[in-house]
Amino acid sequence: MRSGEHLPWFRVCAVIAKPFLWMSTKPTWRGLENIPREGGVLIVANHVTIVDPITLAQAIYDGVRRTPSFLAKSELFKVPLVGALLRNAGQIPVYRHTRDAAASLRDAQAALGAGECVVIYPEGTCTRDPNGWPMLAKTGVARLVLDCDVPVVPVAHWGTQAILRYGSKRPHPFPRKRVDALAGAPLDLSRFKGREPTPDVLREITDLLMTRVTELLADIRGEKPPATFFEAKSVSAA
């Protein structure tokens, strides 16, 4: 379901989420004018907690009147009712560590080609950095950049971890938490057009994108980010 057909279902999701957002967040949005109001656009964002897509969708939907399609792990689409809502609302399942993983990128490419607003979390999951900074990202986002001629907008958001920390099952919606979203200008990636998707090129593009996202997050937090990306493989199985 692409090219605007999912709009009514997205509005159903918005109606469900609005009361939670109104009660639990005090949103502060900046730079949303950098997100085109029409045409295909790829938004690259950091991922702190599972609440992120809800608050970022609110910023995009209320701020620029666009219905974003998020790449989300396929397990969510198997949950009764939730899966039906996500699929009908135009969200894109990501089949991690399977033969179908490439299908996720094809679906994202189709959405961008249809003029949609697609949001990707290049880290592939919530960051494991102890201080919440973006960690070393996967290179699937770079393949989208090479294959799709659309603006690429970096976005950082922060504050959702105060509502529900990653790994916790106990939300803290009260009192209302400040949630920031900051969108940067579309990145000039023209020098990569026509390049072969070698591992080095994919890594260079990915790190460039996430460095800009990290800079935006540093602006929000008023802090200096680490010099290198945290690597998830250093996290213990526990």
PDB file of C-alpha atoms in Angstrom:
ATOM      1  CA  MET A   1       0.000   0.000   0.000  1.00  0.00           C
ATOM      2  CA  ARG A   2       1.923   3.010  -1.292  1.00  0.00           C
ATOM      3  CA  SER A   3       1.569   6.448  -2.842  1.00  0.00           C
ATOM      4  CA  GLY A   4      -0.843   8.004  -0.360  1.00  0.00           C
ATOM      5  CA  GLU A   5      -3.245   5.086  -0.012  1.00  0.00           C
ATOM      6  CA  HIS A   6      -2.184   4.596   3.607  1.00  0.00           C
ATOM      7  CA  LEU A   7      -3.125   8.129   4.707  1.00  0.00           C
ATOM      8  CA  PRO A   8      -6.488   7.196   6.348  1.00  0.00           C
ATOM      9  CA  TRP A   9      -4.817   4.434   8.347  1.00  0.00           C
ATOM     10  CA  PHE A  10      -1.990   6.729   9.385  1.00  0.00           C
ATOM     11  CA  ARG A  11      -4.598   9.134  10.705  1.00  0.00           C
ATOM     12  CA  VAL A  12      -6.093   6.287  12.763  1.00  0.00           C
ATOM     13  CA  CYS A  13      -2.652   5.714  14.304  1.00  0.00           C
ATOM     14  CA  ALA A  14      -2.356   9.462  14.955  1.00  0.00           C
ATOM     15  CA  VAL A  15      -5.691   9.529  16.758  1.00  0.00           C
ATOM     16  CA  ILE A  16      -4.551   6.641  18.962  1.00  0.00           C
ATOM     17  CA  ALA A  17      -1.174   8.216  19.747  1.00  0.00           C
ATOM     18  CA  LYS A  18      -2.276  11.824  20.272  1.00  0.00           C
ATOM     19  CA  PRO A  19      -3.646  11.422  23.829  1.00  0.00           C
ATOM     20  CA  PHE A  20      -0.426   9.721  24.975  1.00  0.00           C
ATOM     21  CA  LEU A  21       1.712  12.421  23.385  1.00  0.00           C
ATOM     22  CA  TRP A  22      -0.393  15.245  24.774  1.00  0.00           C
ATOM     23  CA  MET A  23      -0.170  13.826  28.311  1.00  0.00           C
ATOM     24  CA  SER A  24       3.494  12.822  28.314  1.00  0.00           C
ATOM     25  CA  THR A  25       5.474  15.240  26.118  1.00  0.00           C
ATOM     26  CA  LYS A  26       6.306  18.905  25.708  1.00  0.00           C
ATOM     27  CA  PRO A  27       7.621  18.926  22.128  1.00  0.00           C
ATOM     28  CA  THR A  28      10.237  21.368  20.885  1.00  0.00           C
ATOM     29  CA  TRP A  29      10.802  21.189  17.121  1.00  0.00           C
ATOM     30  CA  ARG A  30      13.405  23.105  15.157  1.00  0.00           C
ATOM     31  CA  GLY A  31      14.563  23.056  11.569  1.00  0.00           C
ATOM     32  CA  LEU A  32      11.485  21.311  10.188  1.00  0.00           C
ATOM     33  CA  GLU A  33      11.512  23.754   7.275  1.00  0.00           C
ATOM     34  CA  ASN A  34      14.426  21.637   5.983  1.00  0.00           C
ATOM     35  CA  ILE A  35      12.027  18.752   5.288  1.00  0.00           C
ATOM     36  CA  PRO A  36      10.435  19.186   1.837  1.00  0.00           C
ATOM     37  CA  ARG A  37       6.644  19.342   1.973  1.00  0.00           C
ATOM     38  CA  GLU A  38       6.292  17.172  -1.115  1.00  0.00           C
ATOM     39  CA  GLY A  39       8.268  14.671  -3.139  1.00  0.00           C
ATOM     40  CA  GLY A  40      10.451  11.811  -2.015  1.00  0.00           C
ATOM     41  CA  VAL A  41      12.684  12.517   0.974  1.00  0.00           C
ATOM     42  CA  LEU A  42      14.835  10.264   3.145  1.00  0.00           C
ATOM     43  CA  ILE A  43      15.092  11.231   6.807  1.00  0.00           C
ATOM     44  CA  VAL A  44      18.044   9.798   8.726  1.00  0.00           C
ATOM     45  CA  ALA A  45      17.662   9.834  12.509  1.00  0.00           C
ATOM     46  CA  ASN A  46      19.242   8.594  15.729  1.00  0.00           C
ATOM     47  CA  HIS A  47      17.461   5.964  17.816  1.00  0.00           C
ATOM     48  CA  VAL A  48      17.333   6.177  21.604  1.00  0.00           C
ATOM     49  CA  THR A  49      14.208   4.254  22.647  1.00  0.00           C
ATOM     50  CA  ILE A  50      11.149   2.545  21.172  1.00  0.00           C
ATOM     51  CA  VAL A  51       9.103   5.707  21.756  1.00  0.00           C
ATOM     52  CA  ASP A  52      11.144   7.563  19.108  1.00  0.00           C
ATOM     53  CA  PRO A  53       8.986   6.753  16.061  1.00  0.00           C
ATOM     54  CA  ILE A  54       5.850   8.038  17.774  1.00  0.00           C
ATOM     55  CA  THR A  55       7.306  11.413  18.728  1.00  0.00           C
ATOM     56  CA  LEU A  56       9.209  11.860  15.454  1.00  0.00           C
ATOM     57  CA  ALA A  57       6.081  10.988  13.470  1.00  0.00           C
ATOM     58  CA  GLN A  58       4.245  13.682  15.424  1.00  0.00           C
ATOM     59  CA  ALA A  59       6.912  16.257  14.540  1.00  0.00           C
ATOM     60  CA  ILE A  60       6.787  15.392  10.840  1.00  0.00           C
ATOM     61  CA  TYR A  61       2.999  15.043  10.646  1.00  0.00           C
ATOM     62  CA  ASP A  62       2.125  18.160  12.637  1.00  0.00           C
ATOM     63  CA  GLY A  63       5.154  20.195  11.561  1.00  0.00           C
ATOM     64  CA  VAL A  64       5.181  19.701   7.785  1.00  0.00           C
ATOM     65  CA  ARG A  65       1.897  17.830   7.184  1.00  0.00           C
ATOM     66  CA  ARG A  66       3.552  14.696   5.859  1.00  0.00           C
ATOM     67  CA  THR A  67       2.843  11.068   6.712  1.00  0.00           C
ATOM     68  CA  PRO A  68       6.204   9.380   7.335  1.00  0.00           C
ATOM     69  CA  SER A  69       6.901   5.729   6.562  1.00  0.00           C
ATOM     70  CA  PHE A  70       9.341   4.203   9.041  1.00  0.00           C
ATOM     71  CA  LEU A  71      11.502   1.159   8.505  1.00  0.00           C
ATOM     72  CA  ALA A  72      10.569  -0.995  11.515  1.00  0.00           C
ATOM     73  CA  LYS A  73      11.623  -4.477  12.584  1.00  0.00           C
ATOM     74  CA  SER A  74       9.394  -7.156  11.090  1.00  0.00           C
ATOM     75  CA  GLU A  75       8.573  -8.677  14.490  1.00  0.00           C
ATOM     76  CA  LEU A  76       6.250  -5.749  15.192  1.00  0.00           C
ATOM     77  CA  PHE A  77       4.185  -6.633  12.136  1.00  0.00           C
ATOM     78  CA  LYS A  78       3.407 -10.035  13.656  1.00  0.00           C
ATOM     79  CA  VAL A  79       1.725  -8.536  16.727  1.00  0.00           C
ATOM     80  CA  PRO A  80      -2.079  -8.776  16.436  1.00  0.00           C
ATOM     81  CA  LEU A  81      -3.734  -5.435  15.619  1.00  0.00           C
ATOM     82  CA  VAL A  82      -0.418  -3.572  15.870  1.00  0.00           C
ATOM     83  CA  GLY A  83       0.878  -5.318  12.759  1.00  0.00           C
ATOM     84  CA  ALA A  84      -2.281  -4.576  10.798  1.00  0.00           C
ATOM     85  CA  LEU A  85      -2.143  -0.897  11.763  1.00  0.00           C
ATOM     86  CA  LEU A  86       1.523  -0.571  10.844  1.00  0.00           C
ATOM     87  CA  ARG A  87       1.170  -2.284   7.482  1.00  0.00           C
ATOM     88  CA  ASN A  88      -1.982  -0.408   6.475  1.00  0.00           C
ATOM     89  CA  ALA A  89      -0.414   2.866   7.648  1.00  0.00           C
ATOM     90  CA  GLY A  90       2.388   2.388   5.121  1.00  0.00           C
ATOM     91  CA  GLN A  91       5.189   1.402   7.485  1.00  0.00           C
ATOM     92  CA  ILE A  92       7.980  -0.775   6.074  1.00  0.00           C
ATOM     93  CA  PRO A  93       9.021  -4.074   7.709  1.00  0.00           C
ATOM     94  CA  VAL A  94      12.717  -4.801   8.072  1.00  0.00           C
ATOM     95  CA  TYR A  95      13.564  -8.514   7.969  1.00  0.00           C
ATOM     96  CA  ARG A  96      16.777  -8.499   9.931  1.00  0.00           C
ATOM     97  CA  HIS A  97      19.309 -11.330   9.542  1.00  0.00           C
ATOM     98  CA  THR A  98      17.191 -13.154   6.937  1.00  0.00           C
ATOM     99  CA  ARG A  99      17.189 -13.741   3.198  1.00  0.00           C
ATOM    100  CA  ASP A 100      14.390 -11.162   2.979  1.00  0.00           C
ATOM    101  CA  ALA A 101      16.536  -8.336   4.379  1.00  0.00           C
ATOM    102  CA  ALA A 102      17.082  -6.844   0.918  1.00  0.00           C
ATOM    103  CA  ALA A 103      13.294  -6.623   0.440  1.00  0.00           C
ATOM    104  CA  SER A 104      13.177  -3.910   3.089  1.00  0.00           C
ATOM    105  CA  LEU A 105      15.396  -1.674   0.966  1.00  0.00           C
ATOM    106  CA  ARG A 106      13.332  -2.423  -2.137  1.00  0.00           C
ATOM    107  CA  ASP A 107      10.168  -1.381  -0.301  1.00  0.00           C
ATOM    108  CA  ALA A 108      11.883   1.795   0.903  1.00  0.00           C
ATOM    109  CA  GLN A 109      13.080   2.535  -2.624  1.00  0.00           C
ATOM    110  CA  ALA A 110       9.530   2.070  -3.926  1.00  0.00           C
ATOM    111  CA  ALA A 111       8.180   4.462  -1.294  1.00  0.00           C
ATOM    112  CA  LEU A 112      10.789   7.108  -2.130  1.00  0.00           C
ATOM    113  CA  GLY A 113      10.090   6.657  -5.821  1.00  0.00           C
ATOM    114  CA  ALA A 114       6.403   7.233  -5.113  1.00  0.00           C
ATOM    115  CA  GLY A 115       7.264  10.593  -3.554  1.00  0.00           C
ATOM    116  CA  GLU A 116       6.946   9.575   0.084  1.00  0.00           C
ATOM    117  CA  CYS A 117       8.717  10.651   3.256  1.00  0.00           C
ATOM    118  CA  VAL A 118      10.749   7.682   4.519  1.00  0.00           C
ATOM    119  CA  VAL A 119      12.456   7.574   7.920  1.00  0.00           C
ATOM    120  CA  ILE A 120      15.350   5.229   8.631  1.00  0.00           C
ATOM    121  CA  TYR A 121      17.296   4.572  11.818  1.00  0.00           C
ATOM    122  CA  PRO A 122      20.689   3.522  10.389  1.00  0.00           C
ATOM    123  CA  GLU A 123      21.791   2.058  13.721  1.00  0.00           C
ATOM    124  CA  GLY A 124      19.191  -0.666  13.152  1.00  0.00           C
ATOM    125  CA  THR A 125      18.115  -0.646  16.788  1.00  0.00           C
ATOM    126  CA  CYS A 126      18.231   1.614  19.828  1.00  0.00           C
ATOM    127  CA  THR A 127      21.720   2.827  20.618  1.00  0.00           C
ATOM    128  CA  ARG A 128      23.711   0.905  23.193  1.00  0.00           C
ATOM    129  CA  ASP A 129      26.019   3.841  23.842  1.00  0.00           C
ATOM    130  CA  PRO A 130      25.925   4.297  27.647  1.00  0.00           C
ATOM    131  CA  ASN A 131      25.333   8.038  27.242  1.00  0.00           C
ATOM    132  CA  GLY A 132      22.789   7.820  24.448  1.00  0.00           C
ATOM    133  CA  TRP A 133      24.963   9.005  21.552  1.00  0.00           C
ATOM    134  CA  PRO A 134      24.544   7.363  18.129  1.00  0.00           C
ATOM    135  CA  MET A 135      26.495   4.146  17.739  1.00  0.00           C
ATOM    136  CA  LEU A 136      28.218   2.716  14.673  1.00  0.00           C
ATOM    137  CA  ALA A 137      25.468   2.370  12.052  1.00  0.00           C
ATOM    138  CA  LYS A 138      24.719  -0.247   9.443  1.00  0.00           C
ATOM    139  CA  THR A 139      25.325   0.635   5.805  1.00  0.00           C
ATOM    140  CA  GLY A 140      21.879  -0.102   4.363  1.00  0.00           C
ATOM    141  CA  VAL A 141      21.115   3.616   4.437  1.00  0.00           C
ATOM    142  CA  ALA A 142      24.064   4.245   2.102  1.00  0.00           C
ATOM    143  CA  ARG A 143      22.577   1.881  -0.473  1.00  0.00           C
ATOM    144  CA  LEU A 144      19.381   3.942  -0.426  1.00  0.00           C
ATOM    145  CA  VAL A 145      21.415   7.109  -0.921  1.00  0.00           C
ATOM    146  CA  LEU A 146      23.160   5.628  -3.960  1.00  0.00           C
ATOM    147  CA  ASP A 147      19.987   4.155  -5.476  1.00  0.00           C
ATOM    148  CA  CYS A 148      17.498   6.975  -4.869  1.00  0.00           C
ATOM    149  CA  ASP A 149      17.871  10.549  -6.098  1.00  0.00           C
ATOM    150  CA  VAL A 150      16.019  12.286  -3.249  1.00  0.00           C
ATOM    151  CA  PRO A 151      16.964  14.835  -0.568  1.00  0.00           C
ATOM    152  CA  VAL A 152      18.537  13.272   2.526  1.00  0.00           C
ATOM    153  CA  VAL A 153      17.685  15.158   5.715  1.00  0.00           C
ATOM    154  CA  PRO A 154      19.477  14.425   9.026  1.00  0.00           C
ATOM    155  CA  VAL A 155      17.330  14.621  12.158  1.00  0.00           C
ATOM    156  CA  ALA A 156      18.270  14.259  15.824  1.00  0.00           C
ATOM    157  CA  HIS A 157      15.809  13.783  18.626  1.00  0.00           C
ATOM    158  CA  TRP A 158      16.195  13.554  22.375  1.00  0.00           C
ATOM    159  CA  GLY A 159      14.088  13.294  25.522  1.00  0.00           C
ATOM    160  CA  THR A 160      12.130  10.140  24.798  1.00  0.00           C
ATOM    161  CA  GLN A 161      14.481   8.125  27.013  1.00  0.00           C
ATOM    162  CA  ALA A 162      12.994   9.964  29.994  1.00  0.00           C
ATOM    163  CA  ILE A 163       9.596   8.475  29.106  1.00  0.00           C
ATOM    164  CA  LEU A 164      10.781   4.909  28.536  1.00  0.00           C
ATOM    165  CA  ARG A 165      14.405   3.855  28.649  1.00  0.00           C
ATOM    166  CA  TYR A 166      15.556   1.161  26.279  1.00  0.00           C
ATOM    167  CA  GLY A 167      15.071  -2.276  27.827  1.00  0.00           C
ATOM    168  CA  SER A 168      12.615  -1.048  30.441  1.00  0.00           C
ATOM    169  CA  LYS A 169       8.973  -2.127  30.549  1.00  0.00           C
ATOM    170  CA  ARG A 170       7.956   0.659  32.909  1.00  0.00           C
ATOM    171  CA  PRO A 171       7.120   3.982  31.240  1.00  0.00           C
ATOM    172  CA  HIS A 172       7.306   7.300  33.088  1.00  0.00           C
ATOM    173  CA  PRO A 173       4.874   9.562  31.232  1.00  0.00           C
ATOM    174  CA  PHE A 174       4.341  11.986  34.144  1.00  0.00           C
ATOM    175  CA  PRO A 175       5.215  14.733  34.530  1.00  0.00           C
ATOM    176  CA  ARG A 176       5.362  15.700  30.866  1.00  0.00           C
ATOM    177  CA  LYS A 177       8.854  15.415  29.400  1.00  0.00           C
ATOM    178  CA  ARG A 178      10.512  17.813  26.986  1.00  0.00           C
ATOM    179  CA  VAL A 179      11.133  16.046  23.674  1.00  0.00           C
ATOM    180  CA  ASP A 180      13.331  17.767  21.084  1.00  0.00           C
ATOM    181  CA  ALA A 181      13.611  17.198  17.344  1.00  0.00           C
ATOM    182  CA  LEU A 182      16.113  19.121  15.242  1.00  0.00           C
ATOM    183  CA  ALA A 183      16.291  18.752  11.461  1.00  0.00           C
ATOM    184  CA  GLY A 184      19.365  19.857   9.561  1.00  0.00           C
ATOM    185  CA  ALA A 185      19.656  21.019   5.974  1.00  0.00           C
ATOM    186  CA  PRO A 186      19.600  18.319   3.275  1.00  0.00           C
ATOM    187  CA  LEU A 187      23.081  16.901   2.866  1.00  0.00           C
ATOM    188  CA  ASP A 188      25.099  17.406  -0.302  1.00  0.00           C
ATOM    189  CA  LEU A 189      25.944  13.842  -1.315  1.00  0.00           C
ATOM    190  CA  SER A 190      26.428  14.551  -5.006  1.00  0.00           C
ATOM    191  CA  ARG A 191      30.033  13.386  -4.954  1.00  0.00           C
ATOM    192  CA  PHE A 192      28.846   9.846  -4.302  1.00  0.00           C
ATOM    193  CA  LYS A 193      26.450   9.605  -7.253  1.00  0.00           C
ATOM    194  CA  GLY A 194      27.536   6.987  -9.724  1.00  0.00           C
ATOM    195  CA  ARG A 195      30.023   5.457  -7.285  1.00  0.00           C
ATOM    196  CA  GLU A 196      30.183   1.693  -6.949  1.00  0.00           C
ATOM    197  CA  PRO A 197      28.698   0.463  -3.651  1.00  0.00           C
ATOM    198  CA  THR A 198      31.963  -0.915  -2.312  1.00  0.00           C
ATOM    199  CA  PRO A 199      32.228  -1.539   1.445  1.00  0.00           C
ATOM    200  CA  ASP A 200      34.470   1.522   1.817  1.00  0.00           C
ATOM    201  CA  VAL A 201      32.055   3.807  -0.044  1.00  0.00           C
ATOM    202  CA  LEU A 202      29.061   2.515   1.915  1.00  0.00           C
ATOM    203  CA  ARG A 203      30.879   3.028   5.202  1.00  0.00           C
ATOM    204  CA  GLU A 204      32.004   6.545   4.223  1.00  0.00           C
ATOM    205  CA  ILE A 205      28.447   7.606   3.354  1.00  0.00           C
ATOM    206  CA  THR A 206      26.977   6.035   6.470  1.00  0.00           C
ATOM    207  CA  ASP A 207      29.497   7.632   8.815  1.00  0.00           C
ATOM    208  CA  LEU A 208      29.027  11.008   7.125  1.00  0.00           C
ATOM    209  CA  LEU A 209      25.280  10.825   7.701  1.00  0.00           C
ATOM    210  CA  MET A 210      25.566   9.753  11.317  1.00  0.00           C
ATOM    211  CA  THR A 211      28.263  12.332  12.068  1.00  0.00           C
ATOM    212  CA  ARG A 212      25.835  15.054  11.010  1.00  0.00           C
ATOM    213  CA  VAL A 213      23.046  13.498  13.091  1.00  0.00           C
ATOM    214  CA  THR A 214      25.446  13.409  16.054  1.00  0.00           C
ATOM    215  CA  GLU A 215      26.290  17.090  15.552  1.00  0.00           C
ATOM    216  CA  LEU A 216      22.592  17.942  15.652  1.00  0.00           C
ATOM    217  CA  LEU A 217      22.157  15.883  18.811  1.00  0.00           C
ATOM    218  CA  ALA A 218      25.088  17.720  20.393  1.00  0.00           C
ATOM    219  CA  ASP A 219      23.286  20.978  19.594  1.00  0.00           C
ATOM    220  CA  ILE A 220      20.156  19.757  21.375  1.00  0.00           C
ATOM    221  CA  ARG A 221      22.030  18.443  24.394  1.00  0.00           C
ATOM    222  CA  GLY A 222      24.559  21.272  24.621  1.00  0.00           C
ATOM    223  CA  GLU A 223      27.290  18.681  25.083  1.00  0.00           C
ATOM    224  CA  LYS A 224      30.359  17.499  23.213  1.00  0.00           C
ATOM    225  CA  PRO A 225      29.866  14.097  21.576  1.00  0.00           C
ATOM    226  CA  PRO A 226      32.447  11.308  21.715  1.00  0.00           C
ATOM    227  CA  ALA A 227      35.179  11.307  19.075  1.00  0.00           C
ATOM    228  CA  THR A 228      34.224   7.874  17.715  1.00  0.00           C
ATOM    229  CA  PHE A 229      31.023   5.867  17.390  1.00  0.00           C
ATOM    230  CA  PHE A 230      30.277   3.285  20.039  1.00  0.00           C
ATOM    231  CA  GLU A 231      30.348  -0.263  18.617  1.00  0.00           C
ATOM    232  CA  ALA A 232      27.452  -2.473  19.667  1.00  0.00           C
ATOM    233  CA  LYS A 233      29.541  -5.630  19.443  1.00  0.00           C
ATOM    234  CA  SER A 234      31.292  -4.472  22.604  1.00  0.00           C
ATOM    235  CA  VAL A 235      28.002  -4.824  24.521  1.00  0.00           C
ATOM    236  CA  SER A 236      27.757  -8.042  26.502  1.00  0.00           C
ATOM    237  CA  ALA A 237      24.988 -10.531  25.768  1.00  0.00           C
ATOM    238  CA  ALA A 238      23.370  -9.553  29.052  1.00  0.00           C
TER     239      ALA A 238
END
